[in-house]
CSV table of C-alpha atoms and ligand atoms in Angstrom, one decimal:
chain,number,residue,atom,x,y,z
A,1,MET,CA,21.6,-12.2,-16.0
A,2,LYS,CA,22.1,-10.0,-19.0
A,3,LYS,CA,24.4,-6.9,-18.9
A,4,GLU,CA,22.2,-3.9,-19.8
A,5,LEU,CA,22.5,-1.3,-17.0
A,6,THR,CA,25.1,1.3,-16.3
A,7,ARG,CA,27.8,0.5,-13.7
A,8,GLN,CA,26.2,3.0,-11.3
A,9,GLN,CA,22.8,1.3,-11.7
A,10,TYR,CA,24.4,-2.2,-11.0
A,11,LEU,CA,26.1,-0.8,-7.9
A,12,ASP,CA,22.9,1.0,-6.7
A,13,LEU,CA,21.0,-2.2,-6.8
A,14,TYR,CA,23.7,-3.9,-4.8
A,15,TYR,CA,23.8,-1.0,-2.3
A,16,TYR,CA,20.1,-1.0,-1.7
A,17,MET,CA,19.9,-4.7,-1.2
A,18,ARG,CA,22.7,-4.6,1.3
A,19,LEU,CA,21.1,-1.6,3.0
A,20,ASN,CA,17.7,-3.4,3.1
A,21,ARG,CA,19.3,-6.4,4.8
A,22,ALA,CA,21.4,-4.3,7.2
A,23,VAL,CA,18.4,-2.2,8.2
A,24,GLU,CA,16.4,-5.3,9.0
A,25,ASP,CA,19.4,-7.0,10.8
A,26,THR,CA,19.6,-3.9,13.0
A,27,MET,CA,15.9,-4.1,13.8
A,28,VAL,CA,16.2,-7.7,14.8
A,29,LYS,CA,18.8,-6.6,17.4
A,30,LEU,CA,16.4,-3.8,18.5
A,31,PHE,CA,13.6,-6.3,18.8
A,32,ARG,CA,15.7,-8.6,21.0
A,33,GLN,CA,16.4,-5.7,23.2
A,34,ASN,CA,12.7,-5.1,23.5
A,35,LYS,CA,12.9,-1.8,21.8
A,36,ILE,CA,10.5,-2.5,18.9
A,37,VAL,CA,6.8,-1.9,19.6
A,38,GLY,CA,4.7,-4.6,18.0
A,39,GLY,CA,5.7,-7.2,15.5
A,40,LEU,CA,8.7,-7.3,13.2
A,41,TYR,CA,8.5,-8.8,9.8
A,42,SER,CA,11.4,-9.8,7.6
A,43,SER,CA,12.1,-9.7,3.9
A,44,LEU,CA,15.3,-11.8,4.3
A,45,GLY,CA,15.9,-13.4,0.9
A,46,GLN,CA,13.3,-11.2,-0.8
A,47,GLU,CA,15.3,-8.0,-1.0
A,48,ALA,CA,15.8,-8.3,-4.8
A,49,ILE,CA,12.0,-7.9,-5.3
A,50,SER,CA,11.5,-4.7,-3.3
A,51,VAL,CA,14.7,-3.1,-4.6
A,52,GLY,CA,14.6,-4.2,-8.2
A,53,SER,CA,10.9,-3.2,-8.7
A,54,ALA,CA,11.0,0.1,-6.9
A,55,TYR,CA,14.3,1.0,-8.7
A,56,ALA,CA,12.3,0.8,-12.0
A,57,LEU,CA,10.1,3.7,-11.0
A,58,GLU,CA,10.7,7.3,-11.7
A,59,LYS,CA,10.8,10.0,-9.0
A,60,LYS,CA,7.3,11.2,-9.9
A,61,ASP,CA,5.8,7.7,-9.7
A,62,TRP,CA,3.9,6.4,-6.7
A,63,LEU,CA,4.2,3.3,-4.7
A,64,ALA,CA,2.6,1.6,-1.7
A,65,PRO,CA,4.7,-0.9,0.2
A,66,MET,CA,3.5,-3.9,2.2
A,67,ILE,CA,5.3,-5.4,5.3
A,68,ARG,CA,8.1,-7.0,3.3
A,69,ASN,CA,9.0,-4.0,1.2
A,70,ILE,CA,11.3,-1.9,3.3
A,71,GLY,CA,13.8,-2.1,0.4
A,72,ALA,CA,11.3,-0.1,-1.7
A,73,LEU,CA,11.1,2.6,0.9
A,74,LEU,CA,14.9,2.9,1.0
A,75,VAL,CA,15.0,3.1,-2.8
A,76,LYS,CA,12.5,5.9,-2.6
A,77,GLY,CA,14.9,7.8,-0.3
A,78,VAL,CA,13.3,7.1,3.2
A,79,PRO,CA,16.1,7.5,5.7
A,80,PRO,CA,16.7,4.4,7.9
A,81,ARG,CA,16.1,6.5,11.0
A,82,ASP,CA,12.5,6.9,10.0
A,83,ILE,CA,12.1,3.2,9.6
A,84,PHE,CA,13.8,2.5,13.0
A,85,MET,CA,11.8,5.2,14.8
A,86,GLN,CA,8.5,4.1,13.3
A,87,HIS,CA,9.1,0.5,14.5
A,88,MET,CA,10.1,1.9,18.0
A,89,ALA,CA,7.0,4.2,18.1
A,90,LYS,CA,9.2,7.2,18.7
A,91,TYR,CA,8.0,10.8,18.7
A,92,ASP,CA,10.3,11.8,15.8
A,93,SER,CA,8.9,9.0,13.6
A,94,PRO,CA,6.8,9.9,10.6
A,95,THR,CA,3.6,9.1,12.6
A,96,LYS,CA,5.0,10.6,15.8
A,97,GLY,CA,4.7,7.2,17.5
A,98,LYS,CA,1.0,6.8,16.7
A,99,ASP,CA,1.5,3.9,14.4
A,100,GLY,CA,4.1,1.2,14.0
A,101,THR,CA,6.0,-1.1,11.6
A,102,SER,CA,6.2,0.4,8.1
A,103,HIS,CA,2.7,2.0,8.4
A,104,PHE,CA,3.6,5.4,7.2
A,105,GLY,CA,3.5,7.3,3.9
A,106,ASP,CA,4.8,10.4,2.3
A,107,LEU,CA,2.3,11.9,0.0
A,108,ASP,CA,4.0,15.2,-0.6
A,109,HIS,CA,7.6,14.4,-1.4
A,110,ARG,CA,8.3,10.7,-2.0
A,111,HIS,CA,4.8,9.7,-3.3
A,112,ILE,CA,4.5,6.8,-0.8
A,113,VAL,CA,1.0,5.6,0.2
A,114,SER,CA,1.0,4.0,3.6
A,115,PRO,CA,0.5,0.2,3.7
A,116,ILE,CA,-3.0,-1.0,4.5
A,117,SER,CA,-3.1,-4.1,6.7
A,118,MET,CA,-6.1,-5.6,5.0
A,119,LEU,CA,-4.4,-7.7,2.3
A,120,GLY,CA,-5.3,-6.6,-1.2
A,121,ASP,CA,-6.8,-3.2,-0.3
A,122,LEU,CA,-3.9,-1.3,-1.7
A,123,ILE,CA,-4.8,-2.6,-5.2
A,124,PRO,CA,-7.9,-0.5,-5.7
A,125,VAL,CA,-6.3,2.3,-3.8
A,126,MET,CA,-3.3,2.4,-6.1
A,127,THR,CA,-5.5,1.9,-9.1
A,128,GLY,CA,-7.2,5.1,-8.0
A,129,VAL,CA,-3.8,6.8,-7.6
A,130,ALA,CA,-2.9,5.7,-11.2
A,131,MET,CA,-6.2,7.0,-12.6
A,132,ALA,CA,-5.9,10.3,-10.7
A,133,GLY,CA,-2.4,10.8,-12.1
A,134,ARG,CA,-3.7,10.1,-15.6
A,135,TYR,CA,-6.6,12.5,-15.1
A,136,LEU,CA,-4.3,15.3,-13.9
A,137,GLY,CA,-2.0,14.7,-16.9
A,138,GLN,CA,1.0,13.5,-14.8
A,139,LYS,CA,2.0,10.4,-16.8
A,140,ILE,CA,2.8,8.5,-13.6
A,141,VAL,CA,2.7,4.8,-12.8
A,142,ALA,CA,1.5,3.4,-9.5
A,143,MET,CA,3.0,0.2,-8.0
A,144,THR,CA,2.2,-2.0,-5.1
A,145,TRP,CA,3.0,-5.5,-3.9
A,146,ILE,CA,0.9,-8.5,-2.8
A,147,GLY,CA,1.7,-11.9,-1.4
A,148,ASP,CA,0.6,-15.3,-2.7
A,149,GLY,CA,-1.9,-15.4,0.2
A,150,GLY,CA,-3.1,-11.9,-0.4
A,151,SER,CA,-3.8,-12.8,-4.0
A,152,SER,CA,-6.7,-15.0,-2.8
A,153,THR,CA,-8.6,-12.1,-1.2
A,154,GLY,CA,-11.8,-10.7,-2.9
A,155,VAL,CA,-10.4,-7.3,-3.1
A,156,PHE,CA,-7.4,-8.5,-5.1
A,157,HIS,CA,-9.8,-9.7,-7.8
A,158,GLU,CA,-12.1,-6.7,-7.6
A,159,GLY,CA,-9.2,-4.3,-7.7
A,160,LEU,CA,-7.4,-6.0,-10.6
A,161,ASN,CA,-10.6,-6.2,-12.6
A,162,PHE,CA,-11.2,-2.5,-11.9
A,163,ALA,CA,-7.6,-1.6,-12.9
A,164,ALA,CA,-7.9,-3.7,-16.1
A,165,THR,CA,-11.3,-2.2,-17.1
A,166,GLN,CA,-9.9,1.3,-16.5
A,167,LYS,CA,-6.6,0.5,-18.2
A,168,ALA,CA,-4.9,2.1,-15.2
A,169,PRO,CA,-1.2,2.7,-15.4
A,170,PHE,CA,-0.6,0.3,-12.5
A,171,VAL,CA,2.0,-2.4,-11.9
A,172,LEU,CA,1.3,-5.1,-9.3
A,173,ILE,CA,4.1,-7.3,-8.0
A,174,LEU,CA,2.9,-10.6,-6.7
A,175,GLU,CA,5.6,-12.0,-4.3
A,176,ASN,CA,5.1,-15.7,-4.4
A,177,ASN,CA,7.2,-16.7,-1.4
A,178,LEU,CA,5.4,-20.1,-1.2
A,179,TRP,CA,3.9,-19.4,2.3
A,180,ALA,CA,1.1,-17.4,3.8
A,181,TYR,CA,1.6,-17.8,7.6
A,182,SER,CA,1.8,-21.6,7.8
A,183,THR,CA,-0.2,-22.3,4.7
A,184,PRO,CA,1.8,-23.5,1.7
A,185,VAL,CA,0.7,-21.8,-1.6
A,186,ARG,CA,-0.4,-25.1,-3.2
A,187,LYS,CA,-3.0,-25.6,-0.4
A,188,GLN,CA,-4.7,-22.3,-1.1
A,189,VAL,CA,-4.4,-21.7,-4.9
A,190,PRO,CA,-5.1,-24.3,-7.6
A,191,LEU,CA,-2.5,-22.8,-9.9
A,192,GLU,CA,1.2,-23.5,-10.4
A,193,ASP,CA,1.9,-19.9,-11.7
A,194,LEU,CA,0.0,-17.2,-9.9
A,195,ALA,CA,0.8,-14.9,-12.9
A,196,ASN,CA,-2.1,-16.8,-14.6
A,197,ARG,CA,-4.5,-14.9,-12.4
A,198,ALA,CA,-4.0,-12.0,-14.9
A,199,LYS,CA,-5.7,-14.0,-17.6
A,200,ALA,CA,-9.0,-13.6,-15.8
A,201,TYR,CA,-8.8,-9.9,-16.3
A,202,GLY,CA,-7.3,-9.8,-19.8
A,203,ILE,CA,-4.1,-8.2,-18.7
A,204,ASP,CA,-0.5,-9.1,-19.4
A,205,SER,CA,1.8,-10.7,-16.9
A,206,TYR,CA,5.4,-11.8,-16.4
A,207,ILE,CA,7.0,-14.5,-14.3
A,208,VAL,CA,10.4,-13.6,-12.9
A,209,ASP,CA,13.0,-15.1,-10.7
A,210,GLY,CA,12.5,-12.9,-7.6
A,211,ASN,CA,16.0,-13.8,-6.3
A,212,ASP,CA,17.7,-12.2,-9.4
A,213,VAL,CA,17.7,-8.5,-8.9
A,214,VAL,CA,18.7,-7.6,-12.5
A,215,ALA,CA,15.9,-9.8,-13.9
A,216,MET,CA,13.5,-8.2,-11.4
A,217,TYR,CA,14.6,-4.7,-12.3
A,218,SER,CA,14.5,-5.3,-16.1
A,219,THR,CA,11.1,-6.9,-16.0
A,220,ALA,CA,9.6,-4.2,-13.7
A,221,LYS,CA,11.2,-1.5,-15.9
A,222,GLU,CA,9.5,-3.0,-19.0
A,223,ALA,CA,6.2,-3.3,-17.2
A,224,VAL,CA,6.4,0.2,-15.9
A,225,GLU,CA,7.1,1.7,-19.3
A,226,ARG,CA,4.3,-0.3,-20.9
A,227,ALA,CA,1.8,0.8,-18.2
A,228,ARG,CA,3.0,4.4,-18.7
A,229,GLY,CA,2.5,4.1,-22.4
A,230,GLY,CA,-1.2,3.4,-21.9
A,231,GLN,CA,-1.2,-0.4,-22.1
A,232,GLY,CA,-3.1,-0.8,-18.8
A,233,PRO,CA,-2.1,-2.7,-15.7
A,234,ILE,CA,0.5,-5.5,-15.6
A,235,LEU,CA,1.0,-8.3,-13.1
A,236,ILE,CA,4.5,-9.6,-12.3
A,237,GLU,CA,4.8,-12.8,-10.4
A,238,ALA,CA,8.2,-12.9,-8.6
A,239,LYS,CA,9.0,-16.5,-7.5
A,240,THR,CA,10.8,-16.5,-4.2
A,241,PHE,CA,10.8,-17.9,-0.7
A,242,ARG,CA,10.0,-16.5,2.8
A,243,ARG,CA,13.2,-17.4,4.6
A,244,LEU,CA,12.0,-16.6,8.1
A,245,GLY,CA,8.7,-17.1,9.8
A,246,HIS,CA,5.7,-14.9,9.3
A,247,ALA,CA,7.2,-12.5,11.9
A,248,GLN,CA,9.7,-12.7,14.7
A,249,HIS,CA,7.3,-14.7,16.9
A,250,ASP,CA,7.1,-17.6,14.3
A,251,PRO,CA,9.9,-20.1,14.2
A,252,ALA,CA,8.3,-21.6,11.0
A,253,GLU,CA,9.0,-25.2,12.0
A,254,TYR,CA,6.4,-26.2,9.4
A,255,VAL,CA,8.8,-25.4,6.5
A,256,PRO,CA,10.5,-28.6,5.1
A,257,LYS,CA,14.3,-28.5,5.7
A,258,GLU,CA,15.1,-29.4,2.1
A,259,MET,CA,12.9,-26.5,0.9
A,260,ARG,CA,14.7,-24.1,3.1
A,261,ALA,CA,18.1,-25.4,2.1
A,262,HIS,CA,17.3,-25.1,-1.6
A,263,TRP,CA,16.4,-21.4,-1.2
A,264,GLU,CA,19.2,-20.5,1.2
A,265,ALA,CA,21.6,-21.6,-1.5
A,266,ARG,CA,19.9,-19.1,-3.8
A,267,ASP,CA,20.4,-16.0,-1.6
A,268,PRO,CA,19.8,-13.0,-3.8
A,269,ILE,CA,22.7,-11.0,-2.4
A,270,THR,CA,25.2,-13.8,-2.7
A,271,LEU,CA,24.0,-14.6,-6.2
A,272,TYR,CA,24.4,-10.9,-7.2
A,273,GLU,CA,27.8,-10.6,-5.7
A,274,LYS,CA,29.0,-13.5,-7.9
A,275,TYR,CA,27.5,-11.8,-10.9
A,276,LEU,CA,29.1,-8.4,-10.1
A,277,ALA,CA,32.5,-10.0,-9.5
A,278,GLY,CA,32.2,-12.0,-12.7
A,279,GLU,CA,31.4,-8.8,-14.7
A,280,LYS,CA,34.2,-7.0,-12.9
A,281,LEU,CA,31.7,-4.5,-11.4
A,282,LEU,CA,32.7,-5.1,-7.8
A,283,ASP,CA,36.0,-6.1,-6.2
A,284,ALA,CA,36.9,-6.7,-2.6
A,285,LYS,CA,37.9,-3.1,-2.1
A,286,ASN,CA,34.6,-1.6,-3.4
A,287,LYS,CA,32.7,-4.1,-1.4
A,288,LYS,CA,34.5,-3.2,1.8
A,289,GLU,CA,33.9,0.5,1.1
A,290,MET,CA,30.2,-0.1,0.7
A,291,GLU,CA,30.0,-2.2,3.8
A,292,ASP,CA,31.8,0.5,5.8
A,293,LYS,CA,29.5,3.2,4.4
A,294,ILE,CA,26.4,1.2,5.4
A,295,GLU,CA,27.7,0.5,8.9
A,296,ALA,CA,28.6,4.1,9.5
A,297,LEU,CA,25.2,5.3,8.2
A,298,LEU,CA,23.2,2.8,10.3
A,299,GLY,CA,25.3,3.5,13.4
A,300,LYS,CA,24.3,7.2,13.2
A,301,GLU,CA,20.7,6.5,12.2
A,302,ARG,CA,20.2,4.0,15.0
A,303,GLU,CA,21.7,6.4,17.6
A,304,PHE,CA,19.4,9.1,16.5
A,305,ALA,CA,16.4,6.7,16.7
A,306,GLU,CA,17.3,5.4,20.1
A,307,ASN,CA,17.7,9.0,21.5
A,308,SER,CA,14.4,10.1,20.1
A,309,PRO,CA,11.8,10.4,23.0
A,310,MET,CA,8.6,8.5,23.2
A,311,PRO,CA,5.6,10.6,22.4
A,312,PRO,CA,4.0,12.7,25.2
A,313,ALA,CA,0.8,11.3,26.6
A,314,GLU,CA,-1.2,14.3,25.5
A,315,LEU,CA,-0.5,13.5,21.9
A,316,ALA,CA,-2.9,10.6,22.1
A,317,GLU,CA,-5.7,13.1,22.0
A,318,GLU,CA,-4.5,15.0,19.0
A,319,GLY,CA,-4.9,14.1,15.4
A,320,VAL,CA,-7.6,11.6,16.0
A,321,TYR,CA,-9.9,13.1,13.5
A,322,CYS,CA,-8.8,14.9,10.3
A,323,THR,CA,-9.3,18.6,10.7
A,324,GLY,CA,-8.8,19.5,7.0
A,325,ASP,CA,-5.9,21.8,6.2
A,326,ASP,CA,-4.3,21.6,9.7
A,327,CYS,CA,-4.2,17.9,9.4
A,328,HIS,CA,-2.9,17.5,5.9
A,329,LYS,CA,-3.1,19.4,2.7
A,330,ILE,CA,-4.0,17.5,-0.4
A,331,ARG,CA,-4.0,19.6,-3.6
A,332,ALA,CA,-4.4,18.3,-7.1
A,333,LYS,CA,-1.2,19.0,-9.1
A,334,TRP,CA,-2.6,19.7,-12.6
A,335,GLU,CA,-0.2,19.0,-15.4
A,336,ARG,CA,-2.7,19.6,-18.1
A,337,PRO,CA,-5.0,22.5,-18.8
A,338,ILE,CA,-8.0,22.1,-16.4
A,339,ALA,CA,-10.2,23.5,-19.2
A,340,GLU,CA,-9.7,20.1,-20.9
A,341,VAL,CA,-11.7,18.3,-18.2
A,342,THR,CA,-14.1,21.1,-17.3
A,343,PRO,CA,-17.5,21.0,-19.0
A,344,PRO,CA,-18.3,24.0,-21.2
A,345,LYS,CA,-20.1,26.8,-19.4
A,346,SER,CA,-23.9,26.6,-19.8
A,347,SER,CA,-25.4,29.3,-22.0
A,348,VAL,CA,-28.6,29.1,-19.9
A,349,ALA,CA,-28.8,31.3,-16.9
A,350,ALA,CA,-29.4,29.3,-13.7
A,351,VAL,CA,-32.7,31.3,-13.0
A,352,TRP,CA,-36.0,30.1,-14.3
A,353,THR,CA,-39.5,31.5,-14.7
A,354,VAL,CA,-42.7,29.4,-14.5
A,355,PRO,CA,-45.7,31.1,-16.1
A,356,GLY,CA,-48.2,32.1,-13.4
A,357,PHE,CA,-45.8,31.2,-10.7
A,358,GLY,CA,-43.0,33.6,-10.7
A,359,SER,CA,-39.2,33.1,-10.9
A,360,GLY,CA,-36.6,31.8,-8.5
A,361,LYS,CA,-33.1,30.5,-8.0
A,362,GLY,CA,-33.8,27.5,-5.9
A,363,SER,CA,-35.9,26.5,-2.9
A,364,GLY,CA,-33.7,28.1,-0.3
A,365,GLY,CA,-34.5,25.1,1.8
A,366,THR,CA,-38.3,25.8,2.1
A,367,ASN,CA,-41.0,23.3,1.0
A,368,ALA,CA,-42.4,23.6,-2.5
A,369,PRO,CA,-46.1,24.6,-2.7
A,370,ILE,CA,-48.4,21.7,-3.5
A,371,HIS,CA,-50.4,23.5,-6.2
A,372,PHE,CA,-49.4,26.3,-8.4
A,373,GLY,CA,-50.8,29.5,-6.9
A,374,ASP,CA,-51.3,28.0,-3.4
A,375,ALA,CA,-50.8,30.4,-0.6
A,376,PRO,CA,-47.9,29.3,1.7
A,377,VAL,CA,-49.3,26.6,4.0
A,378,SER,CA,-49.3,27.6,7.6
A,379,ALA,CA,-47.3,25.4,10.0
A,380,GLU,CA,-50.5,24.4,11.9
A,381,LYS,CA,-52.3,23.4,8.7
A,382,SER,CA,-49.5,21.4,7.4
A,383,ALA,CA,-49.3,19.5,10.7
A,384,GLY,CA,-52.9,18.5,10.0
A,385,ALA,CA,-55.1,16.8,12.5
A,386,ARG,CA,-52.2,14.9,14.0
A,387,LYS,CA,-51.4,15.5,17.7
A,388,PRO,CA,-47.9,17.0,18.1
A,389,GLY,CA,-45.4,14.2,18.5
A,390,ALA,CA,-47.8,11.5,17.1
A,391,LYS,CA,-46.2,9.1,14.7
A,392,ILE,CA,-47.6,8.3,11.2
A,393,LEU,CA,-48.0,4.5,11.2
A,394,THR,CA,-48.0,2.2,8.2
A,395,LYS,CA,-50.9,-0.3,8.1
A,396,SER,CA,-48.9,-3.2,9.4
A,397,ALA,CA,-47.3,-1.1,12.1
A,398,ALA,CA,-50.7,0.2,13.1
A,399,LYS,CA,-52.1,-3.4,13.4
A,400,LYS,CA,-49.1,-4.3,15.6
A,401,THR,CA,-49.7,-1.3,17.8
A,402,VAL,CA,-53.4,-2.2,18.2
A,403,LYS,CA,-52.4,-5.7,19.2
A,404,ALA,CA,-49.8,-4.5,21.7
A,405,GLU,CA,-52.2,-2.0,23.2
A,406,ALA,CA,-54.9,-4.8,23.6
A,407,ALA,CA,-52.3,-7.1,25.2
A,408,SER,CA,-51.2,-4.4,27.7
A,409,ALA,CA,-54.8,-3.6,28.6
A,410,SER,CA,-55.5,-7.3,29.3
A,411,ARG,CA,-52.3,-7.6,31.4
A,412,LYS,CA,-53.5,-4.6,33.4
A,413,ALA,CA,-57.0,-6.1,33.8
A,414,ARG,CA,-55.4,-9.4,35.2
A,415,ARG,CA,-53.4,-7.5,37.9
B,24,TPP,C1,-7.8,-9.5,4.4
B,24,TPP,C2,-6.8,-10.0,5.4
B,24,TPP,N1,-6.9,-11.3,5.8
B,24,TPP,C3,-6.0,-11.8,6.7
B,24,TPP,C4,-5.0,-11.0,7.2
B,24,TPP,C5,-4.0,-11.5,8.2
B,24,TPP,N2,-2.7,-11.8,7.5
B,24,TPP,C6,-1.8,-10.9,7.6
B,24,TPP,S1,-0.4,-11.3,6.7
B,24,TPP,C7,-1.2,-12.8,6.3
B,24,TPP,C8,-0.4,-13.8,5.4
B,24,TPP,C9,-0.1,-13.2,4.2
B,24,TPP,O1,0.5,-14.1,3.3
B,24,TPP,P1,1.0,-13.6,1.9
B,24,TPP,O2,0.0,-12.8,1.3
B,24,TPP,O3,1.5,-14.8,1.2
B,24,TPP,O4,2.2,-12.6,2.3
B,24,TPP,P2,3.6,-13.0,3.0
B,24,TPP,O5,3.4,-12.9,4.5
B,24,TPP,O6,4.0,-14.4,2.6
B,24,TPP,O7,4.6,-11.9,2.5
B,24,TPP,C10,-2.4,-12.9,6.8
B,24,TPP,C11,-3.4,-14.0,6.6
B,24,TPP,C12,-5.0,-9.6,6.7
B,24,TPP,N3,-4.0,-8.8,7.1
B,24,TPP,N4,-5.9,-9.2,5.8
B,25,MG,MG1,3.4,-15.5,1.0
């Protein structure tokens, strides 16, 4: 680890990693008390990735977390109570109890796009966000995360190819935690370094130790600034390990003991504490103060969440379909003159005259006459000799109908 941040930044990274872990520890307790609705995923041992990469973004930038990126939500300023209530499907949660886990966003204030369960789908979505920001002149960067397993989906490749072709200001963090459910990465990807996937799309990539928060931050910061500077998308492979099972239901007995032991000895928070102590950035007193602060905060947040009611039954009927402005307001925030992207006004009036036919502004929904100078065709004539309701048949359909009619006639004759 190289010393290159301010003291406050070093301590912020520590605070968010500790908060990330404490929020998830609290949710494990809630889960065991049967207060969590649905599954509970863990980012134990991967906190440095969510925190270090999200900390590299500016306030105006956009991100879309996946299930193991609660740390990124905390860095963006989401209060822990929202995360608790969302997991408990409470009425005061961001989705009012209609969705669970970390499936919520905040488009207006924190620039968070809600996770999408289909792995990889956030890549084209966030590429679109990055392109929209560029179009509006906002100079933003969009970021999302994907797992080693998710990097084998079709949409990962389509999305990254699209981002690369469009030179979108987009940073993708590939969390290689060595497992996708019970599948080890070597059984689903014929590559040692998943960063090499970037080569297929002609974009740059980095490989970083995902358990070193300073390395994670510095690498992400460099990538974010390069993307913002117009160099196109960048892929960062963060090497790490999924310390628990896929979710609470999975004891992950398929993980070799030695592998687990190796990574447990490389806990990102313990490693960082050693670094901070060595650099005299954190002593026992500061550490205790921070722990007390987190404990007090989470005590309050958890109490609020537990006291929030479950949603009323009638709410199930509301908000099923988007009703436009009453549902949500999305307005483009132009930060460049709109005239720059508006085509010049036409000098030709949108009215035309056809010699011998008159002038008009458009069909107004009526049929065009067949020949110039035709009188309007009456409804009867245009229906022709066909009986009302009769279908026009193609040759082959007509043949089939004749056959079917003949078969039905012979059936009737036999009866
Ligand atoms: C397209 C798609 N296929 C399958 C799933 C089911 N699924 C959810 S998480 C997961 C494993 C993901 O592994 P990885 O991408 O390595 O992420 P990790 O859980 O290790 O963070 C799978 C298969 C899904 N959500 N989307
Ligand atoms: Mg994985």
